[in-house]
PDB file of C-alpha atoms in Angstrom:
ATOM      1  CA  MET N 139     -47.860 -17.412   9.570  1.00 53.00           C
ATOM      2  CA  GLY N 140     -44.271 -18.303   8.697  1.00 56.00           C
ATOM      3  CA  TRP N 141     -43.570 -20.244  11.899  1.00 61.00           C
ATOM      4  CA  PHE N 142     -43.315 -23.610  10.179  1.00 62.00           C
ATOM      5  CA  LYS N 143     -41.677 -22.421   7.004  1.00 70.00           C
ATOM      6  CA  ARG N 144     -38.880 -24.793   6.036  1.00 77.00           C
ATOM      7  CA  LYS N 145     -35.486 -23.167   6.012  1.00 85.00           C
ATOM      8  CA  ILE N 146     -33.721 -23.174   2.657  1.00 92.00           C
ATOM      9  CA  TYR N 147     -30.027 -24.034   2.748  1.00 95.00           C
ATOM     10  CA  PRO N 148     -27.414 -23.486   0.029  1.00 96.00           C
ATOM     11  CA  ASP N 149     -26.663 -26.264  -2.443  1.00 97.00           C
ATOM     12  CA  PHE N 150     -23.311 -27.162  -0.864  1.00 97.00           C
ATOM     13  CA  TYR N 151     -24.980 -27.821   2.510  1.00 97.00           C
ATOM     14  CA  ASN N 152     -27.791 -29.828   0.919  1.00 96.00           C
ATOM     15  CA  ALA N 153     -25.185 -31.946  -0.894  1.00 97.00           C
ATOM     16  CA  TYR N 154     -23.430 -32.594   2.454  1.00 97.00           C
ATOM     17  CA  ALA N 155     -26.719 -33.464   4.193  1.00 96.00           C
ATOM     18  CA  GLU N 156     -27.734 -35.742   1.304  1.00 96.00           C
ATOM     19  CA  THR N 157     -24.737 -38.030   1.957  1.00 96.00           C
ATOM     20  CA  PHE N 158     -26.270 -39.127   5.285  1.00 95.00           C
ATOM     21  CA  LYS N 159     -28.964 -41.009   3.403  1.00 92.00           C
ATOM     22  CA  TYR N 160     -26.255 -43.486   2.473  1.00 82.00           C
ATOM     23  CA  THR N 161     -24.399 -43.902   5.793  1.00 77.00           C
ATOM     24  CA  SER N 162     -22.869 -47.354   6.286  1.00 75.00           C
ATOM     25  CA  ASN N 163     -23.166 -49.251   9.552  1.00 77.00           C
ATOM     26  CA  LEU N 164     -20.409 -51.677   8.584  1.00 82.00           C
ATOM     27  CA  LEU N 165     -17.065 -50.914  10.175  1.00 86.00           C
ATOM     28  CA  GLU N 166     -15.153 -52.264   7.166  1.00 86.00           C
ATOM     29  CA  THR N 167     -16.727 -49.778   4.792  1.00 89.00           C
ATOM     30  CA  THR N 168     -16.993 -46.834   7.173  1.00 93.00           C
ATOM     31  CA  ARG N 169     -14.808 -43.891   6.257  1.00 96.00           C
ATOM     32  CA  PHE N 170     -13.285 -42.272   9.331  1.00 97.00           C
ATOM     33  CA  VAL N 171     -11.950 -38.735   8.995  1.00 98.00           C
ATOM     34  CA  VAL N 172      -9.489 -37.762  11.704  1.00 98.00           C
ATOM     35  CA  PHE N 173      -9.303 -34.003  12.007  1.00 97.00           C
ATOM     36  CA  ASP N 174      -7.796 -31.178  13.990  1.00 96.00           C
ATOM     37  CA  THR N 175      -8.044 -27.406  14.032  1.00 96.00           C
ATOM     38  CA  GLU N 176      -5.491 -24.796  14.975  1.00 93.00           C
ATOM     39  CA  THR N 177      -7.096 -21.678  16.397  1.00 93.00           C
ATOM     40  CA  THR N 178      -6.361 -18.226  17.791  1.00 91.00           C
ATOM     41  CA  GLY N 179      -7.247 -19.501  21.281  1.00 88.00           C
ATOM     42  CA  LEU N 180      -9.456 -21.810  23.308  1.00 87.00           C
ATOM     43  CA  ASN N 181     -12.671 -19.764  23.445  1.00 92.00           C
ATOM     44  CA  THR N 182     -15.040 -21.478  21.017  1.00 92.00           C
ATOM     45  CA  LYS N 183     -17.286 -18.394  20.921  1.00 91.00           C
ATOM     46  CA  THR N 184     -14.742 -15.694  20.188  1.00 90.00           C
ATOM     47  CA  ASP N 185     -11.622 -17.347  18.804  1.00 91.00           C
ATOM     48  CA  LYS N 186     -11.143 -18.184  15.137  1.00 92.00           C
ATOM     49  CA  ILE N 187      -9.999 -21.192  13.142  1.00 94.00           C
ATOM     50  CA  LEU N 188      -6.558 -20.754  11.586  1.00 93.00           C
ATOM     51  CA  SER N 189      -6.194 -24.127   9.883  1.00 95.00           C
ATOM     52  CA  ILE N 190      -7.982 -27.439   9.441  1.00 97.00           C
ATOM     53  CA  GLY N 191      -6.156 -30.708   8.868  1.00 97.00           C
ATOM     54  CA  CYS N 192      -7.682 -34.106   8.117  1.00 98.00           C
ATOM     55  CA  VAL N 193      -6.652 -37.597   7.087  1.00 98.00           C
ATOM     56  CA  ALA N 194      -8.980 -40.485   6.310  1.00 98.00           C
ATOM     57  CA  ILE N 195      -8.952 -44.085   7.567  1.00 97.00           C
ATOM     58  CA  THR N 196     -10.748 -46.841   5.693  1.00 94.00           C
ATOM     59  CA  ASN N 197     -10.736 -50.502   6.702  1.00 91.00           C
ATOM     60  CA  GLY N 198      -8.035 -49.910   9.306  1.00 93.00           C
ATOM     61  CA  ILE N 199      -5.589 -48.154   6.962  1.00 96.00           C
ATOM     62  CA  ILE N 200      -4.551 -44.494   7.076  1.00 97.00           C
ATOM     63  CA  ASP N 201      -4.945 -43.160   3.545  1.00 96.00           C
ATOM     64  CA  VAL N 202      -2.640 -40.147   3.300  1.00 94.00           C
ATOM     65  CA  ALA N 203      -3.806 -39.651  -0.290  1.00 96.00           C
ATOM     66  CA  ASP N 204      -7.261 -38.952   1.172  1.00 97.00           C
ATOM     67  CA  SER N 205      -6.330 -35.924   3.211  1.00 97.00           C
ATOM     68  CA  PHE N 206      -7.316 -32.291   3.569  1.00 97.00           C
ATOM     69  CA  GLU N 207      -5.451 -29.201   4.700  1.00 96.00           C
ATOM     70  CA  ARG N 208      -6.579 -25.605   4.533  1.00 96.00           C
ATOM     71  CA  TYR N 209      -5.228 -22.418   6.065  1.00 94.00           C
ATOM     72  CA  LEU N 210      -7.674 -19.614   6.731  1.00 94.00           C
ATOM     73  CA  ILE N 211      -7.288 -15.896   6.280  1.00 90.00           C
ATOM     74  CA  GLN N 212      -6.995 -14.460   9.784  1.00 82.00           C
ATOM     75  CA  SER N 213      -9.721 -12.024  10.705  1.00 74.00           C
ATOM     76  CA  GLN N 214      -8.093 -11.676  14.120  1.00 72.00           C
ATOM     77  CA  PHE N 215      -4.566 -12.254  15.349  1.00 67.00           C
ATOM     78  CA  ASN N 216      -3.266 -13.553  18.663  1.00 70.00           C
ATOM     79  CA  ALA N 217       0.505 -13.283  18.859  1.00 70.00           C
ATOM     80  CA  ASN N 218       0.527 -15.378  22.043  1.00 69.00           C
ATOM     81  CA  THR N 219      -0.560 -18.514  20.173  1.00 72.00           C
ATOM     82  CA  VAL N 220       1.927 -18.190  17.300  1.00 64.00           C
ATOM     83  CA  LYS N 221       4.594 -19.873  19.431  1.00 65.00           C
ATOM     84  CA  ILE N 222       2.280 -22.933  19.620  1.00 68.00           C
ATOM     85  CA  HIS N 223       1.098 -23.350  16.026  1.00 67.00           C
ATOM     86  CA  GLY N 224       3.597 -21.149  14.182  1.00 68.00           C
ATOM     87  CA  ILE N 225       0.951 -19.685  11.867  1.00 69.00           C
ATOM     88  CA  LEU N 226       1.685 -16.062  11.065  1.00 64.00           C
ATOM     89  CA  LYS N 227      -0.907 -13.531   9.954  1.00 69.00           C
ATOM     90  CA  SER N 228       0.923 -13.052   6.684  1.00 69.00           C
ATOM     91  CA  GLY N 229       3.525 -15.056   4.798  1.00 72.00           C
ATOM     92  CA  THR N 230       3.779 -17.415   1.867  1.00 76.00           C
ATOM     93  CA  ILE N 231       1.145 -19.954   2.969  1.00 84.00           C
ATOM     94  CA  ILE N 232      -1.926 -19.835   0.726  1.00 88.00           C
ATOM     95  CA  LYS N 233      -5.000 -18.972   2.802  1.00 91.00           C
ATOM     96  CA  ILE N 234      -8.683 -18.860   2.003  1.00 95.00           C
ATOM     97  CA  GLU N 235     -11.714 -17.248   3.594  1.00 95.00           C
ATOM     98  CA  GLN N 236     -13.395 -19.171   6.441  1.00 95.00           C
ATOM     99  CA  ARG N 237     -16.614 -19.590   4.450  1.00 97.00           C
ATOM    100  CA  GLU N 238     -14.786 -21.244   1.556  1.00 97.00           C
ATOM    101  CA  ALA N 239     -12.775 -23.453   3.954  1.00 97.00           C
ATOM    102  CA  ILE N 240     -15.974 -24.700   5.613  1.00 98.00           C
ATOM    103  CA  ILE N 241     -17.625 -25.371   2.246  1.00 98.00           C
ATOM    104  CA  GLN N 242     -14.598 -27.420   1.185  1.00 98.00           C
ATOM    105  CA  PHE N 243     -14.455 -29.161   4.585  1.00 98.00           C
ATOM    106  CA  LEU N 244     -18.102 -30.312   4.332  1.00 98.00           C
ATOM    107  CA  ASP N 245     -17.485 -31.524   0.787  1.00 98.00           C
ATOM    108  CA  TYR N 246     -14.444 -33.475   2.008  1.00 98.00           C
ATOM    109  CA  ILE N 247     -15.886 -35.107   5.129  1.00 98.00           C
ATOM    110  CA  LYS N 248     -19.340 -35.949   3.744  1.00 97.00           C
ATOM    111  CA  ASN N 249     -20.938 -38.557   6.044  1.00 96.00           C
ATOM    112  CA  ALA N 250     -17.653 -39.844   7.494  1.00 97.00           C
ATOM    113  CA  VAL N 251     -17.332 -40.678  11.170  1.00 97.00           C
ATOM    114  CA  LEU N 252     -15.214 -37.868  12.597  1.00 98.00           C
ATOM    115  CA  VAL N 253     -12.360 -38.621  14.993  1.00 98.00           C
ATOM    116  CA  ALA N 254     -10.446 -36.056  17.019  1.00 98.00           C
ATOM    117  CA  HIS N 255      -8.543 -35.778  20.296  1.00 96.00           C
ATOM    118  CA  HIS N 256     -10.636 -33.801  22.766  1.00 95.00           C
ATOM    119  CA  ALA N 257     -13.111 -33.638  19.921  1.00 97.00           C
ATOM    120  CA  ALA N 258     -15.610 -31.370  21.665  1.00 96.00           C
ATOM    121  CA  PHE N 259     -13.365 -28.356  21.102  1.00 96.00           C
ATOM    122  CA  ASP N 260     -12.720 -28.941  17.391  1.00 97.00           C
ATOM    123  CA  VAL N 261     -16.376 -29.777  16.736  1.00 98.00           C
ATOM    124  CA  ALA N 262     -17.440 -26.623  18.600  1.00 97.00           C
ATOM    125  CA  MET N 263     -15.096 -24.492  16.482  1.00 97.00           C
ATOM    126  CA  ILE N 264     -16.506 -25.933  13.255  1.00 98.00           C
ATOM    127  CA  ASN N 265     -20.069 -25.560  14.543  1.00 98.00           C
ATOM    128  CA  GLN N 266     -19.406 -21.942  15.463  1.00 97.00           C
ATOM    129  CA  ALA N 267     -18.199 -21.291  11.919  1.00 97.00           C
ATOM    130  CA  LEU N 268     -21.341 -23.011  10.573  1.00 97.00           C
ATOM    131  CA  LYS N 269     -23.481 -20.854  12.851  1.00 97.00           C
ATOM    132  CA  GLN N 270     -21.832 -17.738  11.452  1.00 95.00           C
ATOM    133  CA  MET N 271     -22.925 -18.996   8.019  1.00 96.00           C
ATOM    134  CA  ASP N 272     -26.476 -19.495   9.364  1.00 96.00           C
ATOM    135  CA  LEU N 273     -26.144 -23.264   8.974  1.00 97.00           C
ATOM    136  CA  PRO N 274     -26.936 -26.181  11.326  1.00 97.00           C
ATOM    137  CA  LYS N 275     -24.318 -28.060  13.331  1.00 97.00           C
ATOM    138  CA  LEU N 276     -22.303 -30.962  11.962  1.00 98.00           C
ATOM    139  CA  LYS N 277     -24.392 -34.113  11.436  1.00 97.00           C
ATOM    140  CA  ASN N 278     -21.515 -36.599  11.691  1.00 97.00           C
ATOM    141  CA  LYS N 279     -20.982 -39.198  14.405  1.00 96.00           C
ATOM    142  CA  VAL N 280     -17.906 -38.128  16.416  1.00 97.00           C
ATOM    143  CA  ILE N 281     -15.359 -40.255  18.280  1.00 97.00           C
ATOM    144  CA  ASP N 282     -13.047 -38.679  20.857  1.00 97.00           C
ATOM    145  CA  THR N 283      -9.746 -40.549  21.234  1.00 96.00           C
ATOM    146  CA  GLY N 284      -9.429 -39.176  24.777  1.00 94.00           C
ATOM    147  CA  GLN N 285     -12.705 -40.863  25.729  1.00 93.00           C
ATOM    148  CA  LEU N 286     -11.807 -43.955  23.696  1.00 94.00           C
ATOM    149  CA  TYR N 287      -8.593 -44.289  25.725  1.00 93.00           C
ATOM    150  CA  LYS N 288     -10.612 -44.240  28.948  1.00 90.00           C
ATOM    151  CA  LYS N 289     -13.037 -46.816  27.573  1.00 87.00           C
ATOM    152  CA  THR N 290     -10.204 -49.067  26.491  1.00 85.00           C
ATOM    153  CA  LYS N 291      -8.259 -48.815  29.752  1.00 75.00           C
ATOM    154  CA  TYR N 292     -11.234 -48.796  32.144  1.00 66.00           C
ATOM    155  CA  VAL N 293     -10.200 -45.287  33.260  1.00 71.00           C
ATOM    156  CA  LYS N 294     -13.104 -43.610  35.022  1.00 71.00           C
ATOM    157  CA  ASP N 295     -11.498 -40.399  36.263  1.00 75.00           C
ATOM    158  CA  GLN N 296     -12.225 -36.932  34.879  1.00 75.00           C
ATOM    159  CA  LYS N 297      -8.618 -36.295  33.894  1.00 84.00           C
ATOM    160  CA  HIS N 298      -7.856 -35.058  30.398  1.00 87.00           C
ATOM    161  CA  TYR N 299      -5.158 -37.152  28.760  1.00 91.00           C
ATOM    162  CA  SER N 300      -3.274 -34.980  26.304  1.00 94.00           C
ATOM    163  CA  LEU N 301      -2.256 -36.104  22.843  1.00 94.00           C
ATOM    164  CA  ASP N 302       1.382 -35.817  23.962  1.00 93.00           C
ATOM    165  CA  THR N 303       0.735 -38.102  26.939  1.00 94.00           C
ATOM    166  CA  LEU N 304      -0.995 -40.782  24.863  1.00 94.00           C
ATOM    167  CA  CYS N 305       1.572 -40.596  22.055  1.00 95.00           C
ATOM    168  CA  ASN N 306       4.264 -41.233  24.659  1.00 94.00           C
ATOM    169  CA  THR N 307       2.212 -44.030  26.219  1.00 92.00           C
ATOM    170  CA  TYR N 308       1.912 -45.830  22.873  1.00 93.00           C
ATOM    171  CA  ASN N 309       5.368 -44.949  21.498  1.00 92.00           C
ATOM    172  CA  ILE N 310       4.006 -42.811  18.693  1.00 94.00           C
ATOM    173  CA  VAL N 311       6.784 -40.633  17.300  1.00 87.00           C
ATOM    174  CA  MET N 312       5.553 -37.044  17.243  1.00 87.00           C
ATOM    175  CA  HIS N 313       6.226 -35.197  13.991  1.00 81.00           C
ATOM    176  CA  ASP N 314       4.622 -31.874  13.051  1.00 77.00           C
ATOM    177  CA  ARG N 315       3.037 -31.506  16.498  1.00 75.00           C
ATOM    178  CA  HIS N 316       0.707 -28.494  16.739  1.00 77.00           C
ATOM    179  CA  THR N 317       0.023 -28.351  13.044  1.00 89.00           C
ATOM    180  CA  ALA N 318      -3.532 -29.332  12.169  1.00 92.00           C
ATOM    181  CA  SER N 319      -2.443 -31.978   9.669  1.00 93.00           C
ATOM    182  CA  GLY N 320       0.339 -33.252  11.937  1.00 94.00           C
ATOM    183  CA  ASP N 321      -1.966 -33.616  14.924  1.00 95.00           C
ATOM    184  CA  ALA N 322      -4.631 -35.243  12.748  1.00 97.00           C
ATOM    185  CA  TYR N 323      -2.104 -37.852  11.605  1.00 96.00           C
ATOM    186  CA  LEU N 324      -0.881 -38.529  15.171  1.00 96.00           C
ATOM    187  CA  THR N 325      -4.496 -38.875  16.311  1.00 97.00           C
ATOM    188  CA  ALA N 326      -5.149 -41.295  13.433  1.00 97.00           C
ATOM    189  CA  VAL N 327      -2.261 -43.510  14.566  1.00 97.00           C
ATOM    190  CA  LEU N 328      -3.518 -43.317  18.164  1.00 97.00           C
ATOM    191  CA  PHE N 329      -7.056 -44.179  17.026  1.00 97.00           C
ATOM    192  CA  LEU N 330      -5.842 -47.344  15.271  1.00 96.00           C
ATOM    193  CA  LYS N 331      -3.859 -48.419  18.342  1.00 95.00           C
ATOM    194  CA  LEU N 332      -6.831 -47.837  20.646  1.00 95.00           C
ATOM    195  CA  SER N 333      -9.128 -49.639  18.193  1.00 94.00           C
ATOM    196  CA  ALA N 334      -6.837 -52.671  18.326  1.00 93.00           C
ATOM    197  CA  LEU N 335      -6.958 -52.612  22.136  1.00 92.00           C
ATOM    198  CA  LEU N 336     -10.730 -52.293  22.078  1.00 91.00           C
ATOM    199  CA  ASN N 337     -10.924 -55.192  19.663  1.00 90.00           C
ATOM    200  CA  ALA N 338      -8.832 -57.346  22.021  1.00 89.00           C
ATOM    201  CA  LYS N 339     -10.960 -56.265  24.966  1.00 87.00           C
ATOM    202  CA  LYS N 340     -14.207 -57.175  23.204  1.00 87.00           C
ATOM    203  CA  ASN N 341     -12.688 -60.383  21.807  1.00 85.00           C
ATOM    204  CA  ARG N 342     -14.894 -60.140  18.722  1.00 86.00           C
ATOM    205  CA  ALA N 343     -15.190 -58.114  15.572  1.00 85.00           C
ATOM    206  CA  LEU N 344     -15.823 -54.495  16.444  1.00 87.00           C
ATOM    207  CA  LYS N 345     -18.986 -52.705  15.463  1.00 87.00           C
ATOM    208  CA  LEU N 346     -19.428 -48.992  15.006  1.00 88.00           C
ATOM    209  CA  ARG N 347     -21.512 -48.758  18.158  1.00 88.00           C
ATOM    210  CA  ASP N 348     -18.559 -50.085  20.205  1.00 88.00           C
ATOM    211  CA  PHE N 349     -16.749 -46.757  19.862  1.00 89.00           C
TER     212      PHE N 349
END
């Protein structure tokens, strides 16, 4: 009768899960990690992660010293997407295996609140990689800047507002677009601008549950 046998996870996953025992509910001390993935395509079941880029925000400040960027060895190649992200199958960029990238990613994010633009896709790609490692899904709270824009502007339509559109709306100069780290940084700037608008809308100090 092994039906209720507790699954044993590797030490790196246990260390990641352990950090959630100490999650802060105070916005001032919450560490936000804004992240983005570049992939071989848009199918979260069959496409692969090519790179992961992250930058942290603490107490309303983007901390570029607290950042993360990894390129992954490509187990499959889609030439059609190279013109978007520019990541070649070979070259001088140092790449690591997906398993090692995910281990390092979990160690980096810990219990941070994750932020991404159209976050469902990036979260699904990471969760698919975790599944391939026989691990559970991400445990982190996730904020989608696309949904946050709608909440801030009272937009109730089903339209997807691209990162380009919102960067133009808020006069955010786009550098390194379609690199994981570049898009993570642009999303971080957008997140701070939307947070300021949400703060003005609420007319009080924001709480984590407001997002």
